[in-house]
Short mmCIF file of C-alpha atoms in Angstrom, two decimals:
data_model
loop_
_atom_site.label_atom_id
_atom_site.label_comp_id
_atom_site.label_asym_id
_atom_site.label_seq_id
_atom_site.Cartn_x
_atom_site.Cartn_y
_atom_site.Cartn_z
CA UNK B 1 -21.57 -6.99 -10.98
CA UNK B 2 -22.88 -7.29 -7.47
CA UNK B 3 -22.22 -9.13 -4.37
CA UNK B 4 -24.08 -12.14 -4.78
CA UNK B 5 -22.84 -12.63 -9.04
CA UNK B 6 -19.22 -11.55 -7.30
CA UNK B 7 -19.55 -14.62 -4.87
CA UNK B 8 -20.32 -16.89 -8.01
CA UNK B 9 -17.41 -15.56 -10.07
CA UNK B 10 -15.18 -16.16 -7.23
CA UNK B 11 -13.10 -19.68 -7.68
CA UNK B 12 -14.63 -21.61 -4.75
CA UNK B 13 -11.28 -23.48 -3.58
CA UNK B 14 -8.16 -22.31 -1.85
CA UNK B 15 -5.96 -20.50 -4.06
CA UNK B 16 -3.21 -22.64 -4.54
CA UNK B 17 0.38 -23.57 -6.74
CA UNK B 18 2.07 -20.88 -8.24
CA UNK B 19 1.29 -17.60 -10.00
CA UNK B 20 3.39 -15.05 -12.00
CA UNK B 21 2.16 -12.69 -9.99
CA UNK B 22 0.39 -12.33 -6.18
CA UNK B 23 -1.81 -9.56 -5.66
CA UNK B 24 -2.24 -8.98 -2.16
CA UNK B 25 -5.17 -6.65 -1.68
CA UNK B 26 -8.52 -6.12 -3.24
CA UNK B 27 -8.79 -2.60 -2.89
CA UNK B 28 -9.13 0.12 -4.80
CA UNK B 29 -5.26 -0.64 -6.09
CA UNK B 30 -5.35 -3.92 -5.82
CA UNK B 31 -8.15 -3.95 -8.56
CA UNK B 32 -6.43 -1.12 -10.78
CA UNK B 33 -3.44 -3.76 -11.24
CA UNK B 34 -5.01 -6.77 -12.33
CA UNK B 35 -7.22 -4.15 -14.65
CA UNK B 36 -3.27 -3.41 -16.26
CA UNK B 37 -2.25 -7.08 -16.17
CA UNK B 38 -5.31 -8.50 -17.64
CA UNK B 39 -4.34 -5.75 -20.51
CA UNK B 40 -1.44 -5.34 -20.22
CA UNK B 41 -0.01 -8.48 -19.48
CA UNK B 42 -2.43 -10.82 -21.23
CA UNK B 43 -0.55 -14.00 -21.02
CA UNK B 44 0.95 -13.43 -17.11
CA UNK B 45 -1.26 -15.47 -14.28
CA UNK B 46 -2.08 -13.77 -11.69
CA UNK B 47 -4.63 -13.94 -8.44
CA UNK B 48 -5.96 -10.91 -6.06
CA UNK B 49 -5.69 -12.28 -2.37
CA UNK B 50 -7.70 -10.24 1.31
CA UNK B 51 -8.42 -10.97 4.28
CA UNK B 52 -11.25 -9.60 4.21
CA UNK B 53 -14.63 -11.57 3.93
CA UNK B 54 -15.05 -8.60 0.76
CA UNK B 55 -13.50 -6.39 -1.91
CA UNK B 56 -12.74 -2.88 -1.88
CA UNK B 57 -10.44 -1.85 1.26
CA UNK B 58 -11.70 1.96 2.59
CA UNK B 59 -14.77 1.84 0.98
CA UNK B 60 -16.15 -1.16 2.34
CA UNK B 61 -14.06 -1.54 5.85
CA UNK B 62 -15.46 1.92 6.64
CA UNK B 63 -19.61 1.85 8.05
CA UNK B 64 -20.11 5.03 9.95
CA UNK B 65 -22.87 7.72 9.01
CA UNK B 66 -21.16 9.46 5.88
CA UNK B 67 -18.78 7.69 4.52
CA UNK B 68 -16.72 9.35 1.53
CA UNK B 69 -13.95 10.38 -0.77
CA UNK B 70 -12.89 13.12 0.56
CA UNK B 71 -10.85 14.12 -3.23
CA UNK B 72 -12.92 14.51 -6.33
CA UNK B 73 -13.82 11.22 -8.29
CA UNK B 74 -12.62 12.60 -11.16
CA UNK B 75 -9.24 12.18 -10.15
CA UNK B 76 -9.51 9.90 -7.66
CA UNK B 77 -11.20 7.76 -10.07
CA UNK B 78 -9.09 4.82 -12.41
CA UNK B 79 -7.39 6.70 -15.16
CA UNK B 80 -8.62 3.79 -18.03
CA UNK B 81 -12.76 3.89 -16.61
CA UNK B 82 -14.58 7.36 -16.53
CA UNK B 83 -16.82 8.39 -13.48
CA UNK B 84 -20.15 9.04 -14.99
CA UNK B 85 -22.37 10.52 -11.98
CA UNK B 86 -22.48 14.01 -11.23
CA UNK B 87 -21.56 13.73 -7.59
CA UNK B 88 -17.76 14.27 -7.42
CA UNK B 89 -17.75 14.02 -3.86
CA UNK B 90 -19.09 10.56 -3.83
CA UNK B 91 -20.45 7.93 -0.90
CA UNK B 92 -18.77 4.89 -0.43
CA UNK B 93 -21.87 2.91 -1.87
CA UNK B 94 -20.99 4.83 -5.16
CA UNK B 95 -17.36 3.86 -5.05
CA UNK B 96 -18.27 0.15 -4.87
CA UNK B 97 -20.37 0.00 -7.44
CA UNK B 98 -17.84 1.41 -9.40
CA UNK B 99 -15.16 -1.26 -8.20
CA UNK B 100 -17.28 -3.66 -8.62
CA UNK B 101 -17.78 -2.23 -12.64
CA UNK B 102 -14.02 -2.95 -12.79
CA UNK B 103 -14.40 -6.76 -11.88
CA UNK B 104 -16.77 -7.04 -13.78
CA UNK B 105 -15.42 -5.41 -17.00
CA UNK B 106 -12.15 -6.97 -16.06
CA UNK B 107 -13.29 -10.15 -16.01
CA UNK B 108 -11.63 -9.90 -12.65
CA UNK B 109 -13.93 -12.48 -10.17
CA UNK B 110 -11.98 -15.59 -11.06
CA UNK B 111 -9.00 -13.71 -9.70
CA UNK B 112 -10.15 -12.60 -6.04
CA UNK B 113 -9.89 -14.92 -3.10
CA UNK B 114 -10.94 -13.59 0.10
CA UNK B 115 -10.61 -14.42 3.12
CA UNK B 116 -7.01 -14.70 2.36
CA UNK B 117 -4.37 -13.54 4.31
CA UNK B 118 -0.70 -12.73 4.28
CA UNK B 119 1.05 -14.23 7.26
CA UNK B 120 4.77 -13.81 5.11
CA UNK B 121 6.63 -14.13 2.11
CA UNK B 122 9.86 -15.44 1.46
CA UNK B 123 12.07 -14.67 -1.32
CA UNK B 124 14.83 -17.66 -2.67
CA UNK B 125 17.57 -16.10 -5.33
CA UNK B 126 17.96 -19.33 -6.23
CA UNK B 127 14.69 -20.16 -8.04
CA UNK B 128 13.86 -16.09 -8.27
CA UNK B 129 10.63 -16.88 -6.87
CA UNK B 130 8.63 -15.71 -3.51
CA UNK B 131 7.06 -18.78 -1.05
CA UNK B 132 3.81 -17.10 0.28
CA UNK B 133 1.72 -18.36 3.68
CA UNK B 134 -1.74 -18.08 3.41
CA UNK B 135 -4.37 -18.41 6.60
CA UNK B 136 -7.84 -18.94 6.24
CA UNK B 137 -10.25 -19.93 9.27
CA UNK B 138 -7.47 -20.38 11.09
CA UNK B 139 -5.71 -23.19 8.97
CA UNK B 140 -2.41 -22.07 7.01
CA UNK B 141 -1.19 -22.86 3.68
CA UNK B 142 1.85 -21.53 1.23
CA UNK B 143 1.71 -21.21 -2.25
CA UNK B 144 4.50 -19.13 -4.19
CA UNK B 145 4.24 -16.73 -7.63
CA UNK B 146 7.58 -14.90 -9.26
CA UNK B 147 6.42 -11.82 -8.01
CA UNK B 148 4.55 -9.76 -5.16
CA UNK B 149 2.23 -6.94 -5.47
CA UNK B 150 1.40 -5.08 -1.94
CA UNK B 151 -1.58 -2.98 -2.73
CA UNK B 152 -2.59 -3.41 0.89
CA UNK B 153 -2.97 0.47 1.97
CA UNK B 154 -0.95 1.75 4.59
CA UNK B 155 -3.09 1.54 7.52
CA UNK B 156 -4.34 -1.64 10.05
CA UNK B 157 -7.69 -2.87 9.59
CA UNK B 158 -7.64 -4.95 12.56
CA UNK B 159 -7.60 -1.51 15.05
CA UNK B 160 -7.56 2.09 14.79
CA UNK B 161 -5.74 4.78 16.80
CA UNK B 162 -7.94 5.03 20.74
CA UNK B 163 -5.72 6.77 23.33
CA UNK B 164 -6.99 6.40 26.99
CA UNK B 165 -8.72 9.08 28.51
CA UNK B 166 -8.67 8.95 32.14
CA UNK B 167 -12.10 7.49 33.47
CA UNK B 168 -13.26 6.22 30.22
CA UNK B 169 -14.39 3.28 32.18
CA UNK B 170 -16.31 5.60 34.44
CA UNK B 171 -18.44 6.84 30.79
CA UNK B 172 -22.34 5.22 30.88
CA UNK B 173 -22.96 5.88 27.73
CA UNK B 174 -21.60 4.52 24.35
CA UNK B 175 -18.58 4.86 23.01
CA UNK B 176 -17.60 4.17 19.71
CA UNK B 177 -14.99 4.59 17.12
CA UNK B 178 -15.65 4.53 12.90
CA UNK B 179 -13.88 2.20 12.03
CA UNK B 180 -15.83 -0.70 14.45
CA UNK B 181 -19.47 1.55 13.55
CA UNK B 182 -21.22 -0.79 14.98
CA UNK B 183 -24.68 -1.52 13.28
CA UNK B 184 -27.10 -1.35 16.14
CA UNK B 185 -26.03 1.92 17.21
CA UNK B 186 -29.33 4.05 17.36
CA UNK B 187 -28.10 8.25 18.06
CA UNK B 188 -31.93 9.17 17.71
CA UNK B 189 -32.41 11.34 20.02
CA UNK B 190 -28.79 11.54 21.64
CA UNK B 191 -26.43 13.76 22.92
CA UNK B 192 -23.31 12.97 20.55
CA UNK B 193 -20.06 15.01 21.02
CA UNK B 194 -17.11 13.27 18.30
CA UNK B 195 -13.65 13.81 19.64
CA UNK B 196 -11.57 14.85 16.79
CA UNK B 197 -11.40 17.45 13.57
CA UNK B 198 -9.84 15.32 10.89
CA UNK B 199 -11.86 14.18 7.89
CA UNK B 200 -13.82 11.34 9.78
CA UNK B 201 -15.03 14.19 12.01
CA UNK B 202 -16.06 16.56 9.33
CA UNK B 203 -18.22 13.38 7.48
CA UNK B 204 -19.71 12.08 10.98
CA UNK B 205 -21.24 15.52 11.73
CA UNK B 206 -22.69 17.02 9.61
CA UNK B 207 -24.20 12.66 8.76
CA UNK B 208 -25.43 12.05 12.60
CA UNK B 209 -26.91 15.58 12.91
CA UNK B 210 -30.97 15.21 11.42
CA UNK B 211 -30.91 12.38 13.68
CA UNK B 212 -29.07 13.26 17.05
CA UNK B 213 -30.73 16.05 19.21
CA UNK B 214 -27.45 17.65 19.48
CA UNK B 215 -23.62 17.15 18.34
CA UNK B 216 -20.36 18.35 19.38
CA UNK B 217 -17.20 18.10 16.95
CA UNK B 218 -14.43 18.39 20.41
CA UNK B 219 -11.12 19.36 18.74
CA UNK B 220 -8.05 20.36 20.61
CA UNK B 221 -7.27 22.23 17.95
CA UNK B 222 -8.44 23.51 14.77
CA UNK B 223 -8.24 21.61 11.65
CA UNK B 224 -8.64 23.87 8.04
CA UNK B 225 -11.88 22.41 6.78
CA UNK B 226 -13.05 23.74 3.24
CA UNK B 227 -16.30 23.84 0.67
CA UNK B 228 -16.48 22.35 -2.33
CA UNK B 229 -19.47 21.15 -4.45
CA UNK B 230 -20.25 18.03 -4.27
CA UNK B 231 -20.81 17.74 -8.26
CA UNK B 232 -18.29 19.28 -10.76
CA UNK B 233 -20.48 21.69 -12.94
CA UNK B 234 -17.49 21.99 -15.22
CA UNK B 235 -17.31 17.70 -15.42
CA UNK B 236 -21.29 17.70 -15.60
CA UNK B 237 -21.39 20.31 -18.09
CA UNK B 238 -18.40 18.63 -20.65
CA UNK B 239 -20.43 14.68 -19.93
CA UNK B 240 -23.10 16.57 -22.09
CA UNK B 241 -21.08 17.81 -25.59
CA UNK B 242 -18.34 15.18 -25.02
CA UNK B 243 -18.55 11.42 -25.67
CA UNK B 244 -18.01 10.23 -22.15
CA UNK B 245 -14.17 9.71 -21.97
CA UNK B 246 -13.29 12.94 -23.46
CA UNK B 247 -15.00 14.95 -21.19
CA UNK B 248 -13.71 12.47 -18.45
CA UNK B 249 -9.71 12.88 -19.64
CA UNK B 250 -10.26 16.95 -19.77
CA UNK B 251 -12.05 16.72 -16.62
CA UNK B 252 -8.92 14.55 -14.51
CA UNK B 253 -6.39 16.98 -16.23
CA UNK B 254 -7.92 20.25 -15.17
CA UNK B 255 -8.83 19.15 -11.70
CA UNK B 256 -5.08 18.03 -11.30
CA UNK B 257 -4.43 21.12 -12.23
CA UNK B 258 -6.54 22.52 -9.93
CA UNK B 259 -5.19 20.48 -7.48
CA UNK B 260 -1.91 21.12 -7.45
CA UNK B 261 -2.29 25.29 -8.03
CA UNK B 262 -3.90 24.55 -4.74
CA UNK B 263 -1.54 22.89 -3.02
CA UNK B 264 1.18 25.54 -4.15
CA UNK B 265 -0.43 28.05 -3.39
CA UNK B 266 -0.83 27.09 0.48
CA UNK B 267 2.69 26.44 0.26
CA UNK B 268 4.51 28.98 -1.15
CA UNK B 269 1.48 31.88 -0.10
CA UNK B 270 0.52 30.54 2.55
CA UNK B 271 -0.88 34.15 4.62
CA UNK B 272 -2.86 34.29 1.31
CA UNK B 273 -3.93 31.02 1.99
CA UNK B 274 -5.36 31.46 4.92
CA UNK B 275 -7.23 34.25 4.33
CA UNK B 276 -8.96 33.10 1.29
CA UNK B 277 -9.85 29.39 3.32
CA UNK B 278 -10.84 31.57 5.84
CA UNK B 279 -13.45 33.75 4.09
CA UNK B 280 -15.48 30.58 3.17
CA UNK B 281 -15.44 29.29 6.28
CA UNK B 282 -17.38 32.82 7.44
CA UNK B 283 -19.61 32.84 4.14
CA UNK B 284 -21.44 30.04 5.63
CA UNK B 285 -21.28 30.11 8.99
CA UNK B 286 -23.15 32.04 11.39
CA UNK B 287 -22.53 36.05 12.12
CA UNK B 288 -21.48 35.39 15.25
CA UNK B 289 -19.42 32.26 14.63
CA UNK B 290 -15.63 32.83 16.82
CA UNK B 291 -14.40 31.19 13.29
CA UNK B 292 -10.76 32.58 14.91
CA UNK B 293 -10.66 29.93 17.48
CA UNK B 294 -12.73 26.56 15.68
CA UNK B 295 -11.78 27.56 12.44
CA UNK B 296 -7.87 28.67 12.34
CA UNK B 297 -5.22 26.18 13.05
CA UNK B 298 -1.63 27.12 14.45
CA UNK B 299 0.03 25.44 11.27
CA UNK B 300 -0.04 26.33 7.77
CA UNK B 301 -2.61 24.91 4.45
CA UNK B 302 -1.36 21.90 3.46
CA UNK B 303 1.36 21.82 6.00
CA UNK B 304 -1.49 18.70 6.98
CA UNK B 305 -4.36 17.58 4.41
CA UNK B 306 -6.98 19.94 4.22
CA UNK B 307 -10.68 18.65 4.89
CA UNK B 308 -13.10 18.93 2.48
CA UNK B 309 -16.76 19.52 3.19
CA UNK B 310 -19.15 18.84 0.63
CA UNK B 311 -21.78 21.56 -0.35
CA UNK B 312 -20.63 23.12 3.35
CA UNK B 313 -22.37 20.60 4.79
CA UNK B 314 -21.13 20.81 8.06
CA UNK B 315 -21.44 24.56 8.09
CA UNK B 316 -24.77 24.36 7.60
CA UNK B 317 -25.75 22.00 10.14
CA UNK B 318 -24.13 24.38 12.71
CA UNK B 319 -25.65 27.39 11.60
CA UNK B 320 -29.36 25.59 12.19
CA UNK B 321 -27.71 25.10 15.07
CA UNK B 322 -27.65 21.48 15.25
CA UNK B 323 -24.39 20.59 15.52
CA UNK B 324 -21.43 23.05 17.35
CA UNK B 325 -17.55 23.69 17.71
CA UNK B 326 -15.86 23.15 21.06
CA UNK B 327 -12.21 23.74 21.26
CA UNK B 328 -10.69 22.86 24.37
CA UNK B 329 -8.87 19.82 26.09
CA UNK B 330 -9.91 17.13 27.92
CA UNK B 331 -9.59 16.14 31.41
CA UNK B 332 -11.07 13.05 31.65
CA UNK B 333 -14.24 11.37 31.34
CA UNK B 334 -17.24 11.41 33.74
CA UNK B 335 -20.63 8.64 34.04
CA UNK B 336 -21.86 11.52 31.63
CA UNK B 337 -19.40 13.00 29.31
CA UNK B 338 -16.65 14.67 29.10
CA UNK B 339 -14.62 17.46 31.66
CA UNK B 340 -12.83 19.55 30.23
CA UNK B 341 -9.67 22.11 30.85
CA UNK B 342 -11.61 25.17 31.26
CA UNK B 343 -14.01 23.33 33.76
CA UNK B 344 -16.90 22.58 31.39
CA UNK B 345 -18.64 19.48 30.71
CA UNK B 346 -19.94 18.29 27.51
CA UNK B 347 -22.84 15.47 28.46
CA UNK B 348 -22.70 13.17 25.76
CA UNK B 349 -25.19 9.50 25.60
CA UNK B 350 -22.55 8.45 22.48
CA UNK B 351 -19.48 9.42 22.29
CA UNK B 352 -17.48 8.97 18.96
CA UNK B 353 -14.01 9.08 18.89
CA UNK B 354 -12.54 10.00 15.80
CA UNK B 355 -8.70 10.58 16.78
CA UNK B 356 -6.83 8.47 13.56
CA UNK B 357 -5.55 5.57 12.45
CA UNK B 358 -3.00 3.37 13.30
CA UNK B 359 -0.72 3.17 10.32
CA UNK B 360 0.88 -0.91 9.16
CA UNK B 361 3.06 -0.96 5.76
CA UNK B 362 2.86 -3.40 4.34
CA UNK B 363 -0.57 -5.07 5.58
CA UNK B 364 2.49 -6.41 8.74
CA UNK B 365 3.51 -8.98 6.18
CA UNK B 366 7.11 -10.70 7.08
CA UNK B 367 9.02 -10.45 4.22
CA UNK B 368 12.03 -12.28 4.52
CA UNK B 369 15.14 -12.87 1.62
CA UNK B 370 16.52 -16.29 1.81
CA UNK B 371 14.98 -16.86 4.99
CA UNK B 372 16.93 -13.20 6.08
CA UNK B 373 14.07 -10.44 8.02
CA UNK B 374 13.47 -7.57 6.32
CA UNK B 375 12.78 -3.94 8.12
CA UNK B 376 10.88 -2.24 6.26
CA UNK B 377 12.68 1.42 7.79
CA UNK B 378 15.82 -0.16 6.56
CA UNK B 379 15.24 0.09 3.19
CA UNK B 380 14.47 2.98 0.19
CA UNK B 381 11.73 3.46 -1.25
CA UNK B 382 12.72 3.14 -5.66
CA UNK B 383 10.39 5.39 -7.39
CA UNK B 384 8.05 5.37 -4.84
CA UNK B 385 7.28 1.80 -5.57
CA UNK B 386 9.92 -0.26 -5.08
CA UNK B 387 12.35 -0.70 -2.02
CA UNK B 388 16.20 -1.56 -1.94
CA UNK B 389 17.47 -5.01 -1.21
CA UNK B 390 14.45 -7.21 -1.91
CA UNK B 391 13.91 -8.17 -5.43
CA UNK B 392 10.91 -8.41 -7.39
CA UNK B 393 8.19 -6.97 -4.82
CA UNK B 394 6.72 -3.72 -5.41
CA UNK B 395 3.57 -1.96 -3.87
CA UNK B 396 1.48 0.82 -4.14
CA UNK B 397 1.11 4.04 -1.90
CA UNK B 398 -0.59 6.85 -3.16
CA UNK B 399 -0.28 11.39 -2.90
CA UNK B 400 -0.92 13.00 0.37
CA UNK B 401 -1.63 15.82 -0.98
CA UNK B 402 -3.95 14.97 -3.93
CA UNK B 403 -5.74 11.56 -4.55
CA UNK B 404 -4.69 8.31 -4.18
CA UNK B 405 -5.58 6.60 -7.45
CA UNK B 406 -3.36 9.55 -9.11
CA UNK B 407 -0.31 7.67 -8.11
CA UNK B 408 -1.85 3.96 -8.52
CA UNK B 409 -2.79 4.67 -12.31
CA UNK B 410 0.93 5.44 -13.06
CA UNK B 411 3.13 2.29 -10.70
CA UNK B 412 0.83 0.13 -12.08
CA UNK B 413 1.23 1.08 -15.39
CA UNK B 414 5.70 1.10 -15.20
CA UNK B 415 5.24 -2.13 -13.23
CA UNK B 416 4.32 -3.82 -16.38
CA UNK B 417 6.34 -2.33 -17.67
CA UNK B 418 8.83 -4.12 -16.37
CA UNK B 419 7.34 -8.04 -16.80
CA UNK B 420 7.34 -6.81 -20.44
CA UNK B 421 11.17 -5.73 -20.27
CA UNK B 422 11.72 -8.35 -18.57
CA UNK B 423 10.55 -11.08 -20.22
CA UNK B 424 11.74 -9.49 -23.41
CA UNK B 425 15.34 -9.43 -22.04
CA UNK B 426 14.92 -13.24 -20.46
CA UNK B 427 14.96 -11.97 -16.70
CA UNK B 428 13.65 -13.54 -13.52
CA UNK B 429 14.87 -10.86 -11.43
CA UNK B 430 15.16 -7.52 -10.85
CA UNK B 431 15.76 -5.10 -7.38
CA UNK B 432 16.51 -1.88 -6.56
CA UNK B 433 20.32 -1.52 -5.30
CA UNK B 434 21.21 1.66 -3.81
CA UNK B 435 25.15 2.55 -5.42
CA UNK B 436 25.83 5.70 -3.20
CA UNK B 437 26.06 4.38 1.01
CA UNK B 438 26.41 7.87 2.17
CA UNK B 439 23.14 9.37 0.30
CA UNK B 440 21.30 11.54 3.03
CA UNK B 441 17.69 10.08 3.88
CA UNK B 442 14.24 11.32 5.22
CA UNK B 443 10.93 9.81 5.92
CA UNK B 444 9.21 8.05 3.26
CA UNK B 445 5.70 10.01 4.04
CA UNK B 446 7.08 13.42 5.03
CA UNK B 447 4.17 14.75 6.55
CA UNK B 448 3.18 16.26 10.19
CA UNK B 449 0.29 14.64 10.91
CA UNK B 450 0.00 12.81 14.18
CA UNK B 451 -0.96 9.43 12.30
CA UNK B 452 1.80 9.30 10.28
CA UNK B 453 3.96 10.63 12.98
CA UNK B 454 3.52 8.04 15.31
CA UNK B 455 4.22 5.66 13.02
CA UNK B 456 7.10 6.61 10.97
CA UNK B 457 9.80 4.36 12.08
CA UNK B 458 8.34 1.01 10.98
CA UNK B 459 7.78 2.52 7.91
CA UNK B 460 10.60 2.79 5.12
CA UNK B 461 12.60 6.01 4.44
CA UNK B 462 13.25 7.71 0.78
CA UNK B 463 16.40 8.96 0.29
CA UNK B 464 17.20 13.06 -1.70
CA UNK B 465 18.41 12.13 -4.70
CA UNK B 466 17.77 10.17 -7.77
CA UNK B 467 15.05 7.77 -8.40
CA UNK B 468 15.10 7.24 -4.33
CA UNK B 469 13.11 10.43 -3.73
CA UNK B 470 9.64 10.00 -3.26
CA UNK B 471 7.57 12.94 -4.87
CA UNK B 472 3.82 14.14 -4.23
CA UNK B 473 3.70 15.80 -7.56
CA UNK B 474 1.27 13.83 -10.40
CA UNK B 475 3.21 15.04 -13.49
CA UNK B 476 6.69 14.44 -11.65
CA UNK B 477 5.55 11.16 -11.42
CA UNK B 478 4.01 11.47 -14.83
CA UNK B 479 7.58 12.02 -16.53
CA UNK B 480 9.31 9.11 -13.88
CA UNK B 481 7.22 6.98 -14.70
CA UNK B 482 4.91 6.49 -17.64
CA UNK B 483 7.37 8.33 -19.85
CA UNK B 484 10.51 7.29 -18.28
CA UNK B 485 12.65 3.90 -18.84
CA UNK B 486 12.68 0.68 -17.19
CA UNK B 487 16.62 0.63 -17.58
CA UNK B 488 18.40 2.48 -14.10
CA UNK B 489 21.74 2.08 -13.20
CA UNK B 490 19.85 1.33 -9.81
CA UNK B 491 17.98 -1.50 -10.43
CA UNK B 492 20.14 -4.91 -10.82
CA UNK B 493 18.63 -8.13 -13.23
CA UNK B 494 19.21 -11.02 -13.04
CA UNK B 495 18.23 -14.65 -14.26
CA UNK B 496 17.12 -17.78 -12.10
CA UNK B 497 15.15 -20.93 -13.23
CA UNK B 498 11.88 -19.50 -12.22
CA UNK B 499 9.12 -21.69 -11.28
CA UNK B 500 6.47 -22.45 -14.22
CA UNK B 501 2.86 -22.04 -13.64
CA UNK B 502 1.35 -25.15 -12.38
CA UNK B 503 -1.38 -26.96 -14.00
CA UNK B 504 -5.10 -25.14 -13.61
CA UNK B 505 -3.98 -21.68 -13.05
CA UNK B 506 -6.03 -19.39 -14.69
CA UNK B 507 -4.10 -17.01 -16.83
CA UNK B 508 -5.55 -13.16 -17.68
#
């Protein structure tokens, strides 16, 4: 399937009426649930809405040079669909092609409504339905659904994190944020400074280095950067001797284990992990490079996410003299560049502010129950995918220490089990309830990255026991969600007179 064929398959009219499940977001999480609804609950009507004009979420939004995954596609891909490209670390266009294949194979095109922004959703306990306000081209209208699923990701698509620096207005060059990369930006022969040291910065720099006169990564403090092979030799070897599904399953299981081993090593033996990462950096950097200054973070490995560089591309462009790293603090912008605390001025024609994301829970949707607004921060997360006190709503939120989609598969599968259980028992509502008001609380995202800390008060919280903890471990979630039962003391099921799906609504 292509963009053109998807546009032919998509409904020509806006979404109206009632569906059993409304999926908000046509990225990797929303399309994943679409697959599970089609295959596990073929009698359910559902629709996938997205405020943007294209599917793919992250992989269509970001258009900066080199945009790619920062984890392997054998774990970032869906469990149900083998990743068959030779590249384990994949560019955005490969990932989008993969998602279009999912849409085609599961017939999801007829379910997808683009330019449909969800403004608010109010649940009625009397009728066991959500009334959802949609907006398109400045017009608003309402639809209804039995169950609402948030596949909105965790950051604000409309704005990125852009701190303001003194003198920024004086700079005579161009300032660009990676989230809003201009199509007309020509950096050929230009002096480029990229502010930041995270995944976006280490992706941009090698991708821009060949055309730019020179490119500099300006960082206030270093991050851990780890070279990984773009092509997975084990995966590609297995594909030559095993059927695609078997080779993919074996590679996926191996890479889940490898990722968990690396994470545990970093947590339990941080000094050893630091030495291993440093040795990998030294191997690919010039002999006289100041590794201790530019790639020696103050925190332990995996206290924040490791930055992957496929085939050591960042280190290679540094070695060729096409790129450099400066570790310093910004005093102000000048007409011709950036003045640093050390007294040095970095000359620049283009400044790229790779300063991170702005987080936004549930796409900013205003959620209420019987007209009473719900603040996500007042809720506890149930088994990582539902919220206390809010009926018939679930969401997808992946791992911070491994591939996002690993959790998406488990959550979507478990949600389908819940929906099937409700149908078989005649239940119309399900809601997590906290029975222990004295249970301790902690942040939902217990991860000290700056972009998370800036918005932590906007997100739900997690508890300290039972189903209220958030597991950042695939196998713990595997036991809880895939192997665990639907019945749970914290879940309250109820009956009501639900709305019947309207005529003309397609079923899966």
